[in-house]
mmCIF file of C-alpha atoms in Angstrom:
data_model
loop_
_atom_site.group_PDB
_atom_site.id
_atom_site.type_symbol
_atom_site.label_atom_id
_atom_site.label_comp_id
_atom_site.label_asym_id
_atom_site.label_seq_id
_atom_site.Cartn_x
_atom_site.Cartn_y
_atom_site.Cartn_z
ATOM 1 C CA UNK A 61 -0.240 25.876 -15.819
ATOM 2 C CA UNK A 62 0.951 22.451 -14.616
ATOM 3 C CA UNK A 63 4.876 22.334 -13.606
ATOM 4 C CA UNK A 64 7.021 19.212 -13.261
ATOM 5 C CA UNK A 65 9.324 20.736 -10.925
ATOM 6 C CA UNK A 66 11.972 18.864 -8.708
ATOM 7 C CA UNK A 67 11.840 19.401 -4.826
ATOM 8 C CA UNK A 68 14.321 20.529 -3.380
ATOM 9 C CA UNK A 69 15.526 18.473 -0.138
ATOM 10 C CA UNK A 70 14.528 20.485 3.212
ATOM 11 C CA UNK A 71 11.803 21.903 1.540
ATOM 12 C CA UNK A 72 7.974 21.206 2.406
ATOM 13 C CA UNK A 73 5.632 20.840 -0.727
ATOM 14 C CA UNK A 74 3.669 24.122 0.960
ATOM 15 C CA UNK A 75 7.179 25.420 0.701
ATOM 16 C CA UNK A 76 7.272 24.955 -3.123
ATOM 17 C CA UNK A 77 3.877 26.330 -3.667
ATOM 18 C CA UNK A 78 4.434 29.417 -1.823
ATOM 19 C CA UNK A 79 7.596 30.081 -3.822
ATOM 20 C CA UNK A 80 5.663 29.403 -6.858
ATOM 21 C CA UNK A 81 2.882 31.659 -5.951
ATOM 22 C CA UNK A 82 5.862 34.640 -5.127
ATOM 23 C CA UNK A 83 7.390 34.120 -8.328
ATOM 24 C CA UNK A 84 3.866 33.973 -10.863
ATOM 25 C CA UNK A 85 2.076 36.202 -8.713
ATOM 26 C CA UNK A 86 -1.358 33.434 -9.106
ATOM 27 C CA UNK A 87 -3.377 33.506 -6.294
ATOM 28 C CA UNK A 88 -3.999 29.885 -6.296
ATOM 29 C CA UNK A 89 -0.997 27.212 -6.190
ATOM 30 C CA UNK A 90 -1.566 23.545 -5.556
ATOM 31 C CA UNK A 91 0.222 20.275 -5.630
ATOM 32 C CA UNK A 92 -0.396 16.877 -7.049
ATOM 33 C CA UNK A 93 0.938 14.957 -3.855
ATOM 34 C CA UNK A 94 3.091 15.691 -1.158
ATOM 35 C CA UNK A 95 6.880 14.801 -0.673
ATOM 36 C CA UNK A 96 8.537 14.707 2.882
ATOM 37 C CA UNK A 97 10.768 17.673 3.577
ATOM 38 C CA UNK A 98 13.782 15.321 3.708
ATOM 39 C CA UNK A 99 13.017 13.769 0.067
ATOM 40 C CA UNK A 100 13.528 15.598 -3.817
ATOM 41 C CA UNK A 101 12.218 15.017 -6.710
ATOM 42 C CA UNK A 102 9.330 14.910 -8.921
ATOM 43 C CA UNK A 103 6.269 17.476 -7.064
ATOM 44 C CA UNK A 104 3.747 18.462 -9.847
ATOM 45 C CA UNK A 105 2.521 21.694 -9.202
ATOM 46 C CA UNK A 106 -0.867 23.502 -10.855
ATOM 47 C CA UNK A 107 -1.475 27.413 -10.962
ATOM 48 C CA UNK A 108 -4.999 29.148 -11.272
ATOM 49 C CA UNK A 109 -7.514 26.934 -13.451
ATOM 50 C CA UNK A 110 -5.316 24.103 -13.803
ATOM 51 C CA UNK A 111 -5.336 23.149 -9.853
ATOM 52 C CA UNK A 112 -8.454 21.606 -10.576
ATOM 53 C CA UNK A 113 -6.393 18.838 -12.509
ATOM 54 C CA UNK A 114 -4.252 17.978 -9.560
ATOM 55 C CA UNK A 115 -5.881 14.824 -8.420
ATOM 56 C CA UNK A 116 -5.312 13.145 -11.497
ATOM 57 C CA UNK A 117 -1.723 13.380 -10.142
ATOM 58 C CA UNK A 118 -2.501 12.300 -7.023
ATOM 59 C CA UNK A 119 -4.034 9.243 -8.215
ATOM 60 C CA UNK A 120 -1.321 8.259 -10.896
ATOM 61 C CA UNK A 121 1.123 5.646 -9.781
ATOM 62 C CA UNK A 122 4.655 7.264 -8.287
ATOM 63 C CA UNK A 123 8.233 5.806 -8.545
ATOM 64 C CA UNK A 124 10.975 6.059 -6.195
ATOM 65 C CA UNK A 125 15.125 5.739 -5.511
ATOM 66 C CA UNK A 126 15.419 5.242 -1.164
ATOM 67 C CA UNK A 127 18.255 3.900 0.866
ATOM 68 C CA UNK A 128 17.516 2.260 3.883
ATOM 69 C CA UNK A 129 19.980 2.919 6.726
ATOM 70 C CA UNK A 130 19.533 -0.421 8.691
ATOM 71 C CA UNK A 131 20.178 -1.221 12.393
ATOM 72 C CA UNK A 132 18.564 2.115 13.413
ATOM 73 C CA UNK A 133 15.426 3.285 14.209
ATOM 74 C CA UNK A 134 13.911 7.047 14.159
ATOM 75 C CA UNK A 135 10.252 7.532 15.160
ATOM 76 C CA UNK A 136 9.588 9.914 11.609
ATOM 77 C CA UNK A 137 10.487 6.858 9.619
ATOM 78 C CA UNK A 138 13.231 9.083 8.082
ATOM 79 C CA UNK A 139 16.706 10.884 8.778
ATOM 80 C CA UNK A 140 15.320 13.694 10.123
ATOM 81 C CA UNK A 141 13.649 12.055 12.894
ATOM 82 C CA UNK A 142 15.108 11.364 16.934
ATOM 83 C CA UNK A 143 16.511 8.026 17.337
ATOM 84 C CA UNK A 144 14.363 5.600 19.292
ATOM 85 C CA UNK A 145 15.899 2.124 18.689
ATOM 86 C CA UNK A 146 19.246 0.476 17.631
ATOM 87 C CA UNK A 147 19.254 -3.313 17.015
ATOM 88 C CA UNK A 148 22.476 -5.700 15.222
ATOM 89 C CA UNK A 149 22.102 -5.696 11.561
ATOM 90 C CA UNK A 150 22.658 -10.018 10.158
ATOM 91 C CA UNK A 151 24.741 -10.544 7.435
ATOM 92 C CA UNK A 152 23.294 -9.617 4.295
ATOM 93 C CA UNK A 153 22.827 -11.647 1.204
ATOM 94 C CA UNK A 154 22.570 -10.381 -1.924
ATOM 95 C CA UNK A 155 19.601 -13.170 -2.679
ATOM 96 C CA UNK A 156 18.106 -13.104 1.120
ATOM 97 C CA UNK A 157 17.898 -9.213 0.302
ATOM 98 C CA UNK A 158 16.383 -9.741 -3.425
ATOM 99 C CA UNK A 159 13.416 -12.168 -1.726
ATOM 100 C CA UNK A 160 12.581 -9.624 0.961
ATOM 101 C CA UNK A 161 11.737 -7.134 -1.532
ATOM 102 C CA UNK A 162 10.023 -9.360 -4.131
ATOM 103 C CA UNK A 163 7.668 -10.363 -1.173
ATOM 104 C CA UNK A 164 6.139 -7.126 -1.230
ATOM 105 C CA UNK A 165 5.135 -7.192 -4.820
ATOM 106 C CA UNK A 166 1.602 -7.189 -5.270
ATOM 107 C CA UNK A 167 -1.379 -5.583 -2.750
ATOM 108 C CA UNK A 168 -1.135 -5.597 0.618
ATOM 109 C CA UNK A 169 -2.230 -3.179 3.480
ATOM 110 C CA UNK A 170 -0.309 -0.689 4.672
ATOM 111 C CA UNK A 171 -0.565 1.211 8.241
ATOM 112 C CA UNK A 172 0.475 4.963 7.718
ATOM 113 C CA UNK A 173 2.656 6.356 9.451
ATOM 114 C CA UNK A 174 1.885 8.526 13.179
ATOM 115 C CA UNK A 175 4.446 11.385 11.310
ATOM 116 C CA UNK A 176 1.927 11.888 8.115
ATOM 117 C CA UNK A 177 -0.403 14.362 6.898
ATOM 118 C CA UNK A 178 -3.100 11.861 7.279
ATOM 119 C CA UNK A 179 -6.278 13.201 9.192
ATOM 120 C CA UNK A 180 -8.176 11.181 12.041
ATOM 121 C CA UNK A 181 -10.573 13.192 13.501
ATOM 122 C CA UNK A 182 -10.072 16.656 11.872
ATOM 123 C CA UNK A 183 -6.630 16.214 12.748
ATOM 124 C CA UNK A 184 -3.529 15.713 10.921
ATOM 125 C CA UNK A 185 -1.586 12.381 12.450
ATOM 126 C CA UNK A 186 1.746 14.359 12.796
ATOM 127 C CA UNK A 187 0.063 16.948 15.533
ATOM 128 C CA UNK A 188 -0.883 13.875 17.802
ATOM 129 C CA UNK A 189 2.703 12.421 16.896
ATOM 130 C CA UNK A 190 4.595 15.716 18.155
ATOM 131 C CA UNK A 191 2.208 15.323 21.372
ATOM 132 C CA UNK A 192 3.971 11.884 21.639
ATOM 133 C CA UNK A 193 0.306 10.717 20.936
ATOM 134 C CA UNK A 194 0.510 7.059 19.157
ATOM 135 C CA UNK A 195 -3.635 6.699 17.670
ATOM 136 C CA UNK A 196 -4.699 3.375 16.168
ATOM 137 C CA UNK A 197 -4.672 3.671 11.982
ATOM 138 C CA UNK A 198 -6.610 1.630 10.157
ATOM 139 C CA UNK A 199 -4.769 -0.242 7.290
ATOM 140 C CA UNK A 200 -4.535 1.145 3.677
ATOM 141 C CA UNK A 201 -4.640 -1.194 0.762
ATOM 142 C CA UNK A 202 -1.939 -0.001 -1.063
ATOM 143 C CA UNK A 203 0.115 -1.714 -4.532
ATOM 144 C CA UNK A 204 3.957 -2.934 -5.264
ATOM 145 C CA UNK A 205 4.416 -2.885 -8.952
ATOM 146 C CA UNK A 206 8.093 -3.813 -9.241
ATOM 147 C CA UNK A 207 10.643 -3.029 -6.651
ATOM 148 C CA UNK A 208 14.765 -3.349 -7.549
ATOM 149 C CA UNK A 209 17.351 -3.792 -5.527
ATOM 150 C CA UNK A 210 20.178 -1.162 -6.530
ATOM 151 C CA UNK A 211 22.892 -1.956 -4.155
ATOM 152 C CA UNK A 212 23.645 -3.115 -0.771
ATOM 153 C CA UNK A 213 26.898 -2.878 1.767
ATOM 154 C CA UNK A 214 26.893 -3.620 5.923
ATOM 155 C CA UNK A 215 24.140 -0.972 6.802
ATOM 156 C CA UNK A 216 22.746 -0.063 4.102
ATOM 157 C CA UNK A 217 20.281 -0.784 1.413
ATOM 158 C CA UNK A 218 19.325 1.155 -2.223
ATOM 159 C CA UNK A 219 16.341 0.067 -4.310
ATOM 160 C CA UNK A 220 14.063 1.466 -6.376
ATOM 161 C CA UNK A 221 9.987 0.630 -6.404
ATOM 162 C CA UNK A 222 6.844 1.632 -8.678
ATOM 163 C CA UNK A 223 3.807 1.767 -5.958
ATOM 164 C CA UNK A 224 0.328 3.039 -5.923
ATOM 165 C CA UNK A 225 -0.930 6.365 -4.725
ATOM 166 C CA UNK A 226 -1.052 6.363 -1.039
ATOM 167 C CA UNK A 227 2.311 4.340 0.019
ATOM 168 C CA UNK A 228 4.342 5.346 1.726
ATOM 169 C CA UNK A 229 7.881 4.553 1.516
ATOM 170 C CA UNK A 230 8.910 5.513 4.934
ATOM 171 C CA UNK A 231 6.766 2.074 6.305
ATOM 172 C CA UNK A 232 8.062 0.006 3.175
ATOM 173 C CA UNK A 233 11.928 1.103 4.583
ATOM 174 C CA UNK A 234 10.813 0.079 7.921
ATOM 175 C CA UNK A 235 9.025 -3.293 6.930
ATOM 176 C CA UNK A 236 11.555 -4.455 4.853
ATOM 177 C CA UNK A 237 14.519 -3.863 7.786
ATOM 178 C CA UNK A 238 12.081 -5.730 9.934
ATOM 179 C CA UNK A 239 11.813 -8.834 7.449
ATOM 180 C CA UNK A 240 15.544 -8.673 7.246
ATOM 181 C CA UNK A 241 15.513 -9.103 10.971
ATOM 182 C CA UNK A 242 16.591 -5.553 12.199
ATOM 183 C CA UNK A 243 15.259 -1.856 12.045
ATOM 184 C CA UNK A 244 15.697 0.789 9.996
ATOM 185 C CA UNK A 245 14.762 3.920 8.399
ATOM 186 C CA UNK A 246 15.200 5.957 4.873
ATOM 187 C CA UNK A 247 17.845 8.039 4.431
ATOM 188 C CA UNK A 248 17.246 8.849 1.090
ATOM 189 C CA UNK A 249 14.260 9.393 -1.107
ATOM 190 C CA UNK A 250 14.006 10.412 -4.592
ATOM 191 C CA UNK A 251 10.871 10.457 -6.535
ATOM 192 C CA UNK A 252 11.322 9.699 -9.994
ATOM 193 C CA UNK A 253 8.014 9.611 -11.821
ATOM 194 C CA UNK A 254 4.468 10.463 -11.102
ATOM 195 C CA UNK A 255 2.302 8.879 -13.899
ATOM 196 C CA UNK A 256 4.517 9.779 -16.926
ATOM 197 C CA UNK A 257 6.106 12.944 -15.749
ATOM 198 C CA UNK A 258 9.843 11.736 -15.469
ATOM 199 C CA UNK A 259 12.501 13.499 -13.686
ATOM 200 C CA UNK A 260 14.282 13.846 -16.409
ATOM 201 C CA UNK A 261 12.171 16.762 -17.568
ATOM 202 C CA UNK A 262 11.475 18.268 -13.802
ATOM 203 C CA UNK A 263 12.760 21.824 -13.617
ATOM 204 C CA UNK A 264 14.777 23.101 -10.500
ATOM 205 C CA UNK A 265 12.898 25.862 -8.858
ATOM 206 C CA UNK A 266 15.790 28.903 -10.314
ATOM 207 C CA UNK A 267 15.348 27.332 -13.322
ATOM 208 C CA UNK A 268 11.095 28.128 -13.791
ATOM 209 C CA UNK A 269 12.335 31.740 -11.861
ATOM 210 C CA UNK A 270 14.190 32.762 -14.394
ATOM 211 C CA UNK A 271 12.248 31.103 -17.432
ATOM 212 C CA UNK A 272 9.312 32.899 -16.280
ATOM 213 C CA UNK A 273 11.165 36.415 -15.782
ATOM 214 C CA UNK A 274 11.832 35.815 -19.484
ATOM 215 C CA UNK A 275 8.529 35.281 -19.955
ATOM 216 C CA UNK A 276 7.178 37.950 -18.551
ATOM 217 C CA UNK A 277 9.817 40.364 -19.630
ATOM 218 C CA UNK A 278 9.359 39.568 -23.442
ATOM 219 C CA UNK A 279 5.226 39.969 -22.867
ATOM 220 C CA UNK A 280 5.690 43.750 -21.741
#
């Protein structure tokens, strides 16, 4: 069974799996790539047989909705993480704004992030990160296909982007408050699409619960 389901915000994608494995009673429970405990959205999820078709999901290209709260810094990237640097936020410009994002259309390499499941050494990055242990990453090559801008006021930013497996959003956020000549970090983060499974059609986690006590209670 694959599920489009949407994440729930302060939950991690082990989170989801575990629920799922509570509610079907399958033994094995997987995920087709992982959202941050701070973002929702679109978290494809395989039972039994069908796990083996997960990395097709990882692989697809994902979209995304993120704000970007600008003239502060957080050392996760995100809003859950502990402030670590404040800087003045310029004026912004609608079309100054517009050319920052456009300039990351295309390939380009990408350093992940110290808070990120990413191993080095048998090791997932975050568990050196909580140590306050900063490792050298290599670059990832990862793809813009179209980024948006959405909206815009003093501090903050909205815009949507179609990427590549692999980016993460967290550094885009970051890199494009740099480029406007400040920090920043995400607020926000929705994804919206993985390949062609749209939100649209993503079920909330009570919604598959009681769908598949239905299920199961018309089968008996």
């Amino acid at each position: 069974m694959i599920l489009n389901l949407n994440k729930p915000i302060g939950w991690t994608s082990f989170d989801v799996c575990k629920k799922i494995k509570s509610i079907t009673k399958e033994p094995k429970v997987g995920h087709g790539g992982t959202l941050d405990p701070f973002a929702s959205g679109v978290l494809i999820v395989g039972t039994g047989s069908d796990t083996k078709a997960l990395d097709i999901f990882s692989n697809k290209n994902k979209s995304y909705r993120a704000s970007i709260a600008l003239g502060v810094l957080t050392n996760t990237l995100d809003i859950d993480g502990k402030l670590i640097m404040q800087k003045n936020v310029p004026k912004l410009y609608k079309e100054k704004i517009k050319s920052v994002l456009s300039s990351f259309i295309g390939e380009y390499d990408q350093i992940p992030p110290m808070f990120s499941a990413k191993k080095v050494n048998g090791k997932k990055l975050y568990e050196y990160a909580r140590k306050n242990i900063t490792l050298q990453r290599e670059p990832v090559k990862v793809k813009i296909h179209s980024i948006l801008l959405e909206s815009y006021s003093k501090n903050k930013i909205s815009f949507s982007v179609t990427c590549s497996k692999g980016t993460y959003i967290r550094v885009l956020g970051k890199e494009i408050a740099e480029k406007l000549g400040t920090v920043g970090h995400l607020d926000r983060l929705i994804r919206t699409m993985v390949g062609e499974h749209n939100i649209k059609d993503s079920q909330s986690i009570k919604t598959f619960e009681k769908s598949w006590k239905s299920f199961t209670q018309a089968r008996k």
